[in-house]
Coordinates of C-alpha atoms and ligand atoms in Angstrom, one line a residue:
Chain A
X1 CA -15.9 -38.6 2.0
X2 CA -15.0 -40.3 -1.3
X3 CA -12.6 -38.7 -3.7
X4 CA -15.4 -38.2 -6.2
X5 CA -17.6 -36.4 -3.7
X6 CA -14.6 -34.3 -2.7
X7 CA -13.9 -33.3 -6.3
X8 CA -17.6 -32.5 -6.9
X9 CA -17.8 -30.4 -3.8
X10 CA -14.6 -28.6 -4.6
X11 CA -15.6 -27.7 -8.2
X12 CA -19.0 -26.7 -7.1
X13 CA -17.4 -24.7 -4.4
X14 CA -15.2 -23.0 -6.9
X15 CA -18.3 -21.8 -8.8
X16 CA -19.8 -20.3 -5.6
X17 CA -16.4 -18.9 -4.9
X18 CA -16.3 -17.3 -8.3
X19 CA -19.3 -15.3 -7.3
X20 CA -17.7 -14.2 -4.0
X21 CA -14.7 -13.3 -6.0
X22 CA -16.7 -11.1 -8.4
X23 CA -18.4 -9.3 -5.5
X24 CA -15.2 -9.0 -3.6
X25 CA -13.1 -7.7 -6.5
X26 CA -15.7 -5.0 -7.0
X27 CA -15.5 -4.0 -3.4
X28 CA -11.7 -3.9 -3.4
X29 CA -11.5 -2.0 -6.7
X30 CA -13.8 0.7 -5.2
X31 CA -12.1 0.6 -1.8
X32 CA -8.6 1.0 -3.2
X33 CA -9.3 3.7 -5.7
X34 CA -11.9 5.8 -3.9
X35 CA -11.0 4.8 -0.3
X36 CA -14.7 3.9 0.4
X37 CA -15.7 0.6 1.8
X38 CA -18.9 0.0 -0.2
X39 CA -21.4 -1.9 2.0
X40 CA -23.9 -1.5 -0.7
X41 CA -22.1 -3.7 -3.2
X42 CA -24.3 -6.7 -2.7
X43 CA -27.6 -4.8 -2.8
X44 CA -26.5 -2.8 -5.8
X45 CA -26.3 -6.3 -7.5
X46 CA -29.7 -7.2 -6.0
X47 CA -31.3 -4.1 -7.4
X48 CA -29.9 -4.6 -10.8
X49 CA -31.1 -8.2 -10.8
X50 CA -34.6 -6.8 -10.1
X51 CA -34.2 -4.5 -13.1
X52 CA -33.1 -7.6 -15.2
X53 CA -36.2 -9.5 -13.9
X54 CA -38.4 -6.6 -15.0
X55 CA -36.7 -6.6 -18.4
X56 CA -37.4 -10.3 -18.9
X57 CA -40.9 -10.5 -17.6
X58 CA -42.5 -7.2 -18.3
X59 CA -40.4 -5.6 -21.1
X60 CA -39.9 -9.0 -22.8
X61 CA -36.3 -8.4 -23.6
X62 CA -34.7 -11.5 -25.1
X63 CA -32.7 -13.4 -22.6
X64 CA -29.4 -13.1 -24.5
X65 CA -29.6 -9.3 -24.3
X66 CA -30.4 -9.2 -20.6
X67 CA -26.9 -9.9 -19.4
X68 CA -25.5 -7.1 -21.4
X69 CA -28.3 -4.7 -20.5
X70 CA -27.9 -5.6 -16.8
X71 CA -24.2 -4.9 -16.8
X72 CA -24.8 -1.6 -18.6
X73 CA -27.5 -0.7 -16.0
X74 CA -25.1 -1.5 -13.3
X75 CA -22.5 0.8 -14.8
X76 CA -25.1 3.6 -15.0
X77 CA -26.2 3.0 -11.4
X78 CA -22.6 3.2 -10.3
X79 CA -22.1 6.5 -12.2
X80 CA -25.1 8.0 -10.6
X81 CA -24.2 6.9 -7.1
X82 CA -20.7 8.4 -7.4
X83 CA -21.9 11.6 -9.1
X84 CA -24.9 12.4 -6.9
X85 CA -24.1 10.8 -3.6
X86 CA -20.4 10.1 -3.0
X87 CA -18.9 13.1 -4.7
X88 CA -20.7 15.7 -2.6
X89 CA -19.7 14.0 0.7
X90 CA -16.2 13.1 -0.4
X91 CA -14.6 16.2 0.9
X92 CA -16.2 15.9 4.3
X93 CA -15.6 12.9 6.6
X94 CA -14.6 9.5 5.7
X95 CA -17.0 7.9 8.1
X96 CA -19.9 9.6 6.6
X97 CA -19.0 8.1 3.2
X98 CA -19.2 4.6 4.7
X99 CA -22.5 5.4 6.4
X100 CA -23.7 6.7 3.1
X101 CA -23.0 3.2 1.5
X102 CA -25.0 1.6 4.3
X103 CA -27.8 4.0 3.6
X104 CA -27.5 3.2 -0.1
X105 CA -27.9 -0.5 0.7
X106 CA -31.2 0.2 2.5
X107 CA -32.2 2.5 -0.3
X108 CA -31.8 -0.2 -2.8
X109 CA -33.8 -2.7 -0.6
X110 CA -36.5 -0.1 -0.1
X111 CA -36.7 0.7 -3.8
X112 CA -36.8 -3.0 -4.8
X113 CA -39.6 -3.6 -2.3
X114 CA -41.5 -0.6 -3.4
X115 CA -41.2 -1.1 -7.1
X116 CA -41.4 -4.9 -7.3
X117 CA -42.7 -6.0 -3.9
X118 CA -41.0 -8.3 -1.6
X119 CA -42.6 -11.6 -2.6
X120 CA -39.8 -14.1 -3.5
X121 CA -39.7 -14.9 -7.1
X122 CA -38.0 -17.6 -9.1
X123 CA -35.3 -16.3 -11.4
X124 CA -34.5 -18.7 -14.2
X125 CA -30.9 -19.5 -15.0
X126 CA -29.4 -17.8 -18.0
X127 CA -28.6 -21.1 -19.6
X128 CA -30.6 -24.3 -19.1
X129 CA -30.2 -27.9 -20.0
X130 CA -28.8 -31.0 -18.5
X131 CA -25.7 -30.9 -16.3
X132 CA -22.4 -31.7 -18.0
X133 CA -20.2 -34.5 -16.9
X134 CA -16.4 -33.9 -16.9
X135 CA -14.7 -37.0 -15.7
X136 CA -16.2 -37.7 -12.2
X137 CA -17.4 -34.1 -11.9
X138 CA -21.0 -33.2 -12.7
X139 CA -21.4 -29.5 -13.3
X140 CA -24.6 -27.5 -14.1
X141 CA -24.5 -25.4 -17.2
X142 CA -25.1 -22.2 -15.3
X143 CA -22.1 -23.1 -13.0
X144 CA -19.9 -23.3 -16.1
X145 CA -21.1 -19.9 -17.2
X146 CA -20.3 -18.5 -13.7
X147 CA -16.8 -19.8 -13.8
X148 CA -16.2 -18.4 -17.3
X149 CA -17.7 -15.1 -16.4
X150 CA -15.4 -14.8 -13.4
X151 CA -12.3 -15.6 -15.4
X152 CA -13.2 -13.2 -18.2
X153 CA -14.0 -10.4 -15.7
X154 CA -10.8 -11.0 -13.9
X155 CA -8.9 -10.8 -17.3
X156 CA -10.7 -7.6 -18.4
X157 CA -10.1 -6.0 -15.0
X158 CA -6.4 -6.9 -15.2
X159 CA -6.1 -5.4 -18.7
X160 CA -8.0 -2.3 -17.6
X161 CA -5.7 -1.8 -14.6
X162 CA -2.4 -2.5 -16.2
X163 CA -2.9 -1.7 -19.9
X164 CA -5.0 1.5 -20.0
X165 CA -4.2 4.9 -18.9
X166 CA -7.4 5.1 -16.9
X167 CA -6.4 2.0 -15.1
X168 CA -2.9 3.4 -14.4
X169 CA -4.6 6.5 -13.1
X170 CA -6.8 4.4 -10.8
X171 CA -3.7 2.7 -9.5
X172 CA -1.9 6.0 -9.0
X173 CA -4.9 7.4 -7.0
X174 CA -4.8 4.3 -4.8
X175 CA -1.2 5.0 -4.0
X176 CA -1.2 8.8 -3.6
X177 CA -4.4 10.6 -4.3
X178 CA -2.9 14.0 -3.7
X179 CA 0.0 13.4 -6.2
X180 CA -2.6 12.3 -8.8
X181 CA -4.4 15.6 -8.4
X182 CA -1.2 17.6 -8.5
X183 CA -0.3 16.0 -11.8
X184 CA -3.6 16.9 -13.3
X185 CA -5.2 13.5 -13.4
X186 CA -9.0 14.2 -13.6
X187 CA -9.7 12.2 -10.4
X188 CA -13.5 12.9 -10.3
X189 CA -14.0 11.1 -13.7
X190 CA -11.7 8.2 -12.6
X191 CA -13.9 7.8 -9.4
X192 CA -17.0 7.8 -11.6
X193 CA -15.5 5.2 -13.9
X194 CA -14.4 2.9 -11.0
X195 CA -17.9 3.1 -9.4
X196 CA -19.4 2.2 -12.8
X197 CA -17.1 -0.8 -13.2
X198 CA -17.5 -1.9 -9.6
X199 CA -21.3 -1.7 -9.8
X200 CA -21.5 -3.4 -13.1
X201 CA -19.5 -6.3 -11.5
X202 CA -22.0 -6.4 -8.7
X203 CA -24.8 -6.7 -11.2
X204 CA -23.1 -9.5 -13.1
X205 CA -22.4 -11.4 -9.9
X206 CA -25.9 -11.1 -8.5
X207 CA -27.5 -12.0 -11.8
X208 CA -25.4 -15.2 -12.0
X209 CA -26.1 -16.4 -8.5
X210 CA -29.8 -15.5 -8.2
X211 CA -31.0 -18.7 -9.7
X212 CA -29.6 -20.6 -6.7
X213 CA -31.8 -18.5 -4.4
X214 CA -35.0 -16.8 -5.0
X215 CA -35.2 -13.2 -6.1
X216 CA -36.1 -11.1 -3.0
X217 CA -34.6 -7.9 -1.5
X218 CA -32.3 -9.7 0.9
X219 CA -30.8 -12.4 -1.3
X220 CA -27.4 -10.8 -1.6
X221 CA -27.0 -10.3 2.1
X222 CA -25.1 -13.4 2.9
X223 CA -23.2 -13.3 -0.4
X224 CA -21.8 -9.9 0.6
X225 CA -20.8 -11.2 4.0
X226 CA -18.8 -14.0 2.3
X227 CA -17.3 -11.5 -0.2
X228 CA -16.1 -9.5 2.8
X229 CA -14.6 -12.6 4.3
X230 CA -12.9 -13.3 1.0
X231 CA -11.3 -9.8 0.9
X232 CA -10.2 -10.1 4.5
X233 CA -8.6 -13.4 3.6
X234 CA -7.1 -12.0 0.5
X235 CA -5.7 -9.0 2.3
X236 CA -8.1 -6.1 1.6
X237 CA -5.6 -4.5 -0.7
X238 CA -5.5 -6.5 -3.8
X239 CA -8.0 -7.4 -6.5
X240 CA -6.1 -10.6 -7.0
X241 CA -6.3 -11.4 -3.3
X242 CA -10.0 -10.9 -3.4
X243 CA -10.3 -13.3 -6.3
X244 CA -8.2 -16.0 -4.6
X245 CA -9.9 -15.4 -1.3
X246 CA -13.3 -15.8 -2.9
X247 CA -12.4 -19.1 -4.5
X248 CA -11.0 -20.5 -1.2
X249 CA -14.0 -19.4 0.8
X250 CA -16.3 -20.9 -1.8
X251 CA -14.6 -24.3 -1.7
X252 CA -14.1 -24.4 2.1
X253 CA -17.7 -23.4 2.6
X254 CA -18.9 -26.2 0.4
X255 CA -16.8 -28.8 2.1
X256 CA -17.9 -27.6 5.6
X257 CA -21.5 -27.5 4.5
X258 CA -21.3 -31.2 3.4
X259 CA -20.0 -32.3 6.8
X260 CA -21.7 -29.8 9.1
X261 CA -24.6 -28.3 7.3
X262 CA -25.8 -26.3 10.4
X263 CA -22.7 -24.1 10.6
X264 CA -22.3 -23.4 6.9
X265 CA -23.0 -19.6 7.3
X266 CA -21.7 -18.9 10.8
X267 CA -18.5 -20.6 9.8
X268 CA -17.5 -17.5 7.8
X269 CA -17.4 -15.5 11.0
X270 CA -15.0 -18.0 12.5
X271 CA -12.9 -17.7 9.4
X272 CA -12.8 -13.8 9.7
X273 CA -11.8 -14.1 13.3
X274 CA -9.1 -16.6 12.7
X275 CA -7.7 -14.7 9.7
X276 CA -7.6 -11.4 11.6
X277 CA -5.9 -13.1 14.6
X278 CA -3.4 -15.2 12.8
X279 CA -2.9 -13.4 9.5
X280 CA -4.0 -9.8 9.9
X281 CA -2.6 -8.8 6.5
X282 CA -4.4 -11.6 4.7
X283 CA -2.7 -13.7 2.1
X284 CA -1.7 -11.0 -0.3
X285 CA -1.9 -7.9 1.8
X286 CA 0.8 -5.3 2.4
X287 CA -0.5 -3.8 5.6
X288 CA -2.5 -0.6 5.7
X289 CA -1.2 0.8 2.4
X290 CA -3.7 1.2 -0.4
X291 CA -2.8 -1.0 -3.3
X292 CA -4.4 -2.2 -6.5
Chain B
X1 CA 2.6 35.9 -17.8
X2 CA 1.4 34.8 -14.3
X3 CA -0.4 37.2 -12.0
X4 CA -1.5 36.4 -8.5
X5 CA -3.6 39.5 -7.6
X6 CA -4.6 40.2 -4.0
X7 CA -5.3 36.5 -3.4
X8 CA -6.8 35.1 -0.2
X9 CA -7.0 31.4 0.3
X10 CA -6.7 28.8 3.0
X11 CA -8.1 25.7 4.7
X12 CA -11.4 25.4 6.5
X13 CA -12.1 28.5 8.5
X14 CA -8.5 29.8 8.3
X15 CA -7.2 32.1 5.6
X16 CA -3.5 31.3 5.1
X17 CA -2.7 33.7 2.3
X18 CA -3.8 37.3 3.0
X19 CA -3.9 39.4 -0.1
X20 CA -0.8 38.0 -1.8
X21 CA 0.2 39.7 -5.0
X22 CA 3.0 38.3 -7.2
X23 CA 3.8 38.3 -10.9
X24 CA 6.1 36.5 -13.2
X25 CA 7.1 37.4 -16.7
X26 CA 7.8 35.0 -19.5
X27 CA 11.2 33.4 -19.2
X28 CA 11.7 34.5 -15.6
X29 CA 12.7 32.5 -12.6
X30 CA 11.0 33.8 -9.5
X31 CA 11.9 32.6 -6.0
X32 CA 9.4 32.6 -3.1
X33 CA 11.2 32.4 0.2
X34 CA 9.8 32.2 3.7
X35 CA 9.9 30.3 7.0
X36 CA 8.0 27.1 7.7
X37 CA 4.3 27.7 7.6
X38 CA 4.6 31.0 5.8
X39 CA 2.2 29.8 3.1
X40 CA 4.5 29.0 0.3
X41 CA 3.0 25.6 -0.5
X42 CA -0.5 27.1 -0.1
X43 CA 0.4 29.6 -2.7
X44 CA 1.3 26.9 -5.2
X45 CA -1.7 24.9 -4.4
X46 CA -3.9 28.0 -5.0
X47 CA -2.4 28.7 -8.3
X48 CA -2.9 25.1 -9.5
X49 CA -6.5 24.8 -8.3
X50 CA -5.9 22.3 -5.6
X51 CA -7.5 24.8 -3.2
X52 CA -10.0 27.5 -4.0
X53 CA -9.2 31.2 -4.5
X54 CA -11.3 32.9 -1.9
X55 CA -10.6 36.5 -3.0
X56 CA -8.6 38.1 -5.7
X57 CA -7.6 36.6 -9.0
X58 CA -5.0 34.3 -10.5
X59 CA -4.4 34.9 -14.2
X60 CA -2.1 33.2 -16.7
X61 CA -1.6 35.0 -19.9
X62 CA -5.1 36.3 -20.5
X63 CA -6.8 33.3 -18.9
X64 CA -8.4 33.5 -15.4
X65 CA -7.5 30.4 -13.5
X66 CA -9.9 31.0 -10.6
X67 CA -12.2 28.0 -10.2
X68 CA -10.3 25.7 -12.7
X69 CA -9.6 22.2 -11.7
X70 CA -5.9 21.1 -11.4
X71 CA -6.4 19.1 -14.6
X72 CA -7.5 22.2 -16.4
X73 CA -4.7 24.3 -15.0
X74 CA -2.2 21.7 -16.3
X75 CA -3.9 22.0 -19.7
X76 CA -3.2 25.8 -19.6
X77 CA 0.5 25.0 -19.5
X78 CA 1.3 25.1 -15.7
X79 CA 2.8 22.1 -14.0
X80 CA 3.4 21.6 -10.2
X81 CA 6.2 19.6 -8.7
X82 CA 5.0 19.0 -5.2
X83 CA 6.9 19.3 -1.9
X84 CA 8.1 15.9 -0.8
X85 CA 8.2 14.6 -4.4
X86 CA 5.1 12.4 -4.1
X87 CA 6.4 9.7 -6.5
X88 CA 4.0 6.8 -6.9
X89 CA 6.0 4.1 -5.1
X90 CA 4.5 1.0 -6.8
X91 CA 4.3 2.4 -10.3
X92 CA 7.3 2.2 -12.6
X93 CA 9.3 5.2 -13.5
X94 CA 7.7 5.1 -16.9
X95 CA 4.2 4.9 -15.5
X96 CA 5.0 7.8 -13.2
X97 CA 6.1 9.9 -16.2
X98 CA 3.2 8.9 -18.5
X99 CA 0.6 9.8 -15.8
X100 CA 2.1 13.3 -15.7
X101 CA 1.0 13.7 -19.3
X102 CA -2.4 12.1 -18.8
X103 CA -4.2 14.6 -21.0
X104 CA -1.9 14.2 -24.0
X105 CA -2.6 11.9 -26.9
X106 CA -0.5 8.7 -27.0
X107 CA 1.9 9.9 -29.8
X108 CA 2.7 13.1 -27.9
X109 CA 3.2 11.2 -24.7
X110 CA 5.7 9.0 -26.4
X111 CA 7.8 11.9 -27.7
X112 CA 7.8 13.7 -24.4
X113 CA 8.9 10.4 -22.7
X114 CA 11.8 10.2 -25.1
X115 CA 12.7 13.8 -24.4
X116 CA 12.7 13.1 -20.7
X117 CA 14.9 10.0 -21.1
X118 CA 17.3 12.1 -23.2
X119 CA 17.5 14.7 -20.5
X120 CA 17.6 12.4 -17.5
X121 CA 19.6 9.4 -18.4
X122 CA 19.3 7.8 -14.9
X123 CA 15.6 7.6 -15.5
X124 CA 16.1 5.9 -18.9
X125 CA 18.2 3.2 -17.1
X126 CA 15.5 2.7 -14.6
X127 CA 12.3 3.0 -16.6
X128 CA 10.9 -0.4 -15.5
X129 CA 11.9 0.1 -11.8
X130 CA 9.3 0.9 -9.2
X131 CA 9.4 4.6 -8.2
X132 CA 9.6 3.8 -4.5
X133 CA 12.9 1.9 -5.0
X134 CA 14.8 5.0 -6.4
X135 CA 17.1 7.0 -4.2
X136 CA 16.1 10.4 -2.9
X137 CA 18.1 12.2 -5.6
X138 CA 16.7 10.0 -8.4
X139 CA 13.2 10.5 -7.1
X140 CA 13.7 14.3 -7.3
X141 CA 14.9 13.9 -10.9
X142 CA 11.8 11.9 -11.6
X143 CA 9.7 14.5 -9.9
X144 CA 11.3 17.2 -12.1
X145 CA 10.8 15.0 -15.2
X146 CA 7.1 14.5 -14.3
X147 CA 6.8 18.3 -14.0
X148 CA 8.3 18.6 -17.5
X149 CA 6.2 15.8 -19.1
X150 CA 3.2 18.0 -20.1
X151 CA 5.6 20.4 -21.8
X152 CA 4.6 23.3 -19.5
X153 CA 5.3 27.0 -20.1
X154 CA 5.5 27.6 -16.3
X155 CA 6.7 25.1 -13.7
X156 CA 6.0 25.6 -10.0
X157 CA 8.6 23.9 -7.9
X158 CA 8.1 23.3 -4.2
X159 CA 11.4 22.8 -2.3
X160 CA 13.1 20.6 -4.9
X161 CA 16.3 20.5 -2.8
X162 CA 14.6 19.3 0.3
X163 CA 16.5 16.4 2.0
X164 CA 19.1 16.0 -0.7
X165 CA 22.9 15.9 -0.4
X166 CA 24.8 19.1 -1.5
X167 CA 26.1 17.4 -4.6
X168 CA 22.6 16.4 -5.7
X169 CA 21.3 19.9 -4.8
X170 CA 23.9 21.2 -7.3
X171 CA 22.5 18.9 -10.0
X172 CA 19.0 20.0 -9.3
X173 CA 19.9 23.7 -9.6
X174 CA 21.9 23.1 -12.7
X175 CA 18.9 21.4 -14.2
X176 CA 16.7 24.4 -13.4
X177 CA 19.3 26.8 -15.0
X178 CA 19.2 24.6 -18.0
X179 CA 15.4 24.7 -18.1
X180 CA 15.5 28.5 -18.2
X181 CA 17.6 28.3 -21.3
X182 CA 14.9 26.1 -22.9
X183 CA 12.3 28.8 -22.3
X184 CA 10.4 27.4 -19.3
X185 CA 9.5 30.0 -16.7
X186 CA 9.9 28.9 -13.1
X187 CA 8.3 29.8 -9.8
X188 CA 10.6 28.3 -7.2
X189 CA 9.7 27.8 -3.5
X190 CA 12.8 27.1 -1.5
X191 CA 14.3 27.0 2.0
X192 CA 17.7 27.1 0.4
X193 CA 17.8 30.9 0.0
X194 CA 21.4 31.3 -1.0
X195 CA 21.2 29.1 -4.0
X196 CA 17.7 30.3 -5.0
X197 CA 18.8 33.9 -5.0
X198 CA 21.8 33.0 -7.1
X199 CA 19.5 31.4 -9.7
X200 CA 16.4 33.6 -9.6
X201 CA 15.8 36.9 -11.4
X202 CA 13.5 38.2 -8.7
X203 CA 12.3 37.0 -5.3
X204 CA 9.4 37.5 -2.9
X205 CA 9.7 37.0 0.9
X206 CA 6.5 35.6 2.4
X207 CA 5.9 36.1 6.1
X208 CA 2.7 34.6 7.6
X209 CA 0.8 34.7 4.4
X210 CA 1.8 38.1 3.2
X211 CA 4.5 39.4 0.9
X212 CA 6.9 41.2 3.3
X213 CA 9.5 42.0 0.7
X214 CA 10.1 41.8 -3.0
X215 CA 12.8 42.8 -5.4
X216 CA 15.4 41.6 -7.7
X217 CA 17.4 38.6 -6.4
X218 CA 20.5 40.9 -6.3
X219 CA 18.7 43.5 -4.1
X220 CA 17.4 40.9 -1.8
X221 CA 20.7 39.2 -1.4
X222 CA 22.1 42.5 -0.2
X223 CA 19.2 43.2 2.1
X224 CA 20.1 43.2 5.9
X225 CA 16.9 41.5 7.0
X226 CA 17.2 38.8 4.4
X227 CA 20.8 38.2 5.3
X228 CA 19.9 37.8 9.0
X229 CA 16.9 35.6 8.5
X230 CA 17.6 33.5 5.5
X231 CA 21.2 33.6 4.6
X232 CA 22.4 32.6 8.0
X233 CA 23.6 36.1 9.2
X234 CA 26.8 37.5 7.7
X235 CA 27.9 39.9 10.4
Ligands
ATP1 N1 -4.1 20.6 4.4 C1 -4.1 21.6 5.3 N2 -5.1 21.8 6.2 C2 -5.1 22.7 7.1 N3 -4.1 23.6 7.3 C3 -3.0 23.5 6.5 C4 -3.0 22.5 5.5 N4 -1.8 22.6 4.9 C5 -1.1 23.7 5.4 N5 -1.9 24.2 6.4 C6 -1.5 25.3 7.3 O1 -1.3 26.5 6.4 C7 -0.2 27.2 6.9 C8 0.8 27.4 5.8 O2 1.3 26.1 5.4 P1 2.1 25.9 4.1 O3 2.3 24.4 3.9 O4 1.6 26.7 3.0 O5 3.5 26.5 4.6 P2 4.9 26.5 3.9 O6 5.4 27.9 3.7 O7 4.9 25.7 2.6 O8 5.8 25.8 5.0 P3 7.0 24.7 4.8 O9 8.3 25.5 4.5 O10 7.1 24.0 6.1 O11 6.7 23.8 3.7 C9 0.4 26.5 8.1 O12 -0.1 27.1 9.3 C10 -0.2 25.1 8.0 O13 -0.5 24.6 9.3
MG2 MG1 5.7 24.0 2.0

């Protein structure tokens, strides 16, 4: 493999990794704050992408607006999911909450199939035009948008968590939910806010990656698996870990795919197994504690 | 000011408090004493809305607290310093304090923060330090300061002397005496009966979820049963 090919594969891998990072950060944010592993993160994004597709094709919404509307729609979906599904089950068992997210995943797939049918569709990229050449690296315009979106999202998330009182409240809940309630922090509204943010991130990620696949109810399945690999690698507990884990997975996957295309996807399972065996806390994990 | 009237509450299928009635006047310090598992913590949780009132009523001033969320109870002017302190270990001292005044506007938070630093100078020195790295005594001071952050009219304190060295316990009780001066009413749950009865105006003895005995701190200190059970027997 020449150095140029290596560089191209790496940068292109970073753009894929940025998507895994976006999905993974959303999962970790929700997991750490609300203590729920959201197995519907990918399909939330899928469903929102269908909504965006509907906006573009049927409602003729201008392309520039779609990204913002889709993110807003994601936030609303997250709010509704927390308010009308998670909240009522929260006080019961933890396992049922996780089962509920699996159910939610199927619900989104079913809804998408019912409302829009399952026929694969082409979803045009948000930006089009010739690829851009940066030194030896050739990068598609959409890929640059993806990278920028991931960086901006990470920055906003960081500012939210460390510079706003709602963010501080979310971090406090992740450390000691009981104490947060004792102090009079309105935990239900923080949960709702976190689901909204997490789901909006899912929508953004899905919308950015869908041009690489075709729009169909299952397109986020593998992406979610890789996002989970990313958070296992990053250490489950930290949003930063999920971001770094996502980037590493994206790059490694791309390099592996070049040499051994057949094992591109199953390779992730090998990574999960190795990480769990050798580095059970992940790169940035602190054990079983809940951290943000 | 606070009335707990024939209150029943508990967890799951079990009622822990069985028709508990207590009251507290403005400016008073009330002690609630009782063995492990008597329901002292449950009483505080019921008052602050962490668990539901099943029967009876909790009122504060002329406001009925039944069914309010903990956040709403804090807004009414009641704060709760929980058993075991529950400091957020990875948040700084300052973040711990600010979160205790979550509902307040920024400017007010700032002035309360300054007031806390003036009152607890050790906290001022450690404002950027993670809560989990403080010593037990410092954590208890932080817990007290968190209780004071929302500028409460009534503070519920759950075993503030638990696990502390005698000297630090002295500091804690001095702080409570000082708070009374500043007009904060206190409901104090304690295992340390001797010191609590010295500090309190009145006291209640809770036995398996019921008030077994009540009276002025002076009366109870002289009571034979209390001496036997809680003051280590003085025969
Ligand atoms: N979260 C809970 N779920 C179920 N039962 C509980 C819970 N918390 C307390 N209990 C039960 O309620 C009863 C009273 O407990 P509580 O914590 O109020 O006692 P306490 O007087 O505060 O005791 P201690 O002095 O040990 O703190 C006990 O029998 C306890 O087992
Ligand atoms: Mg207790």
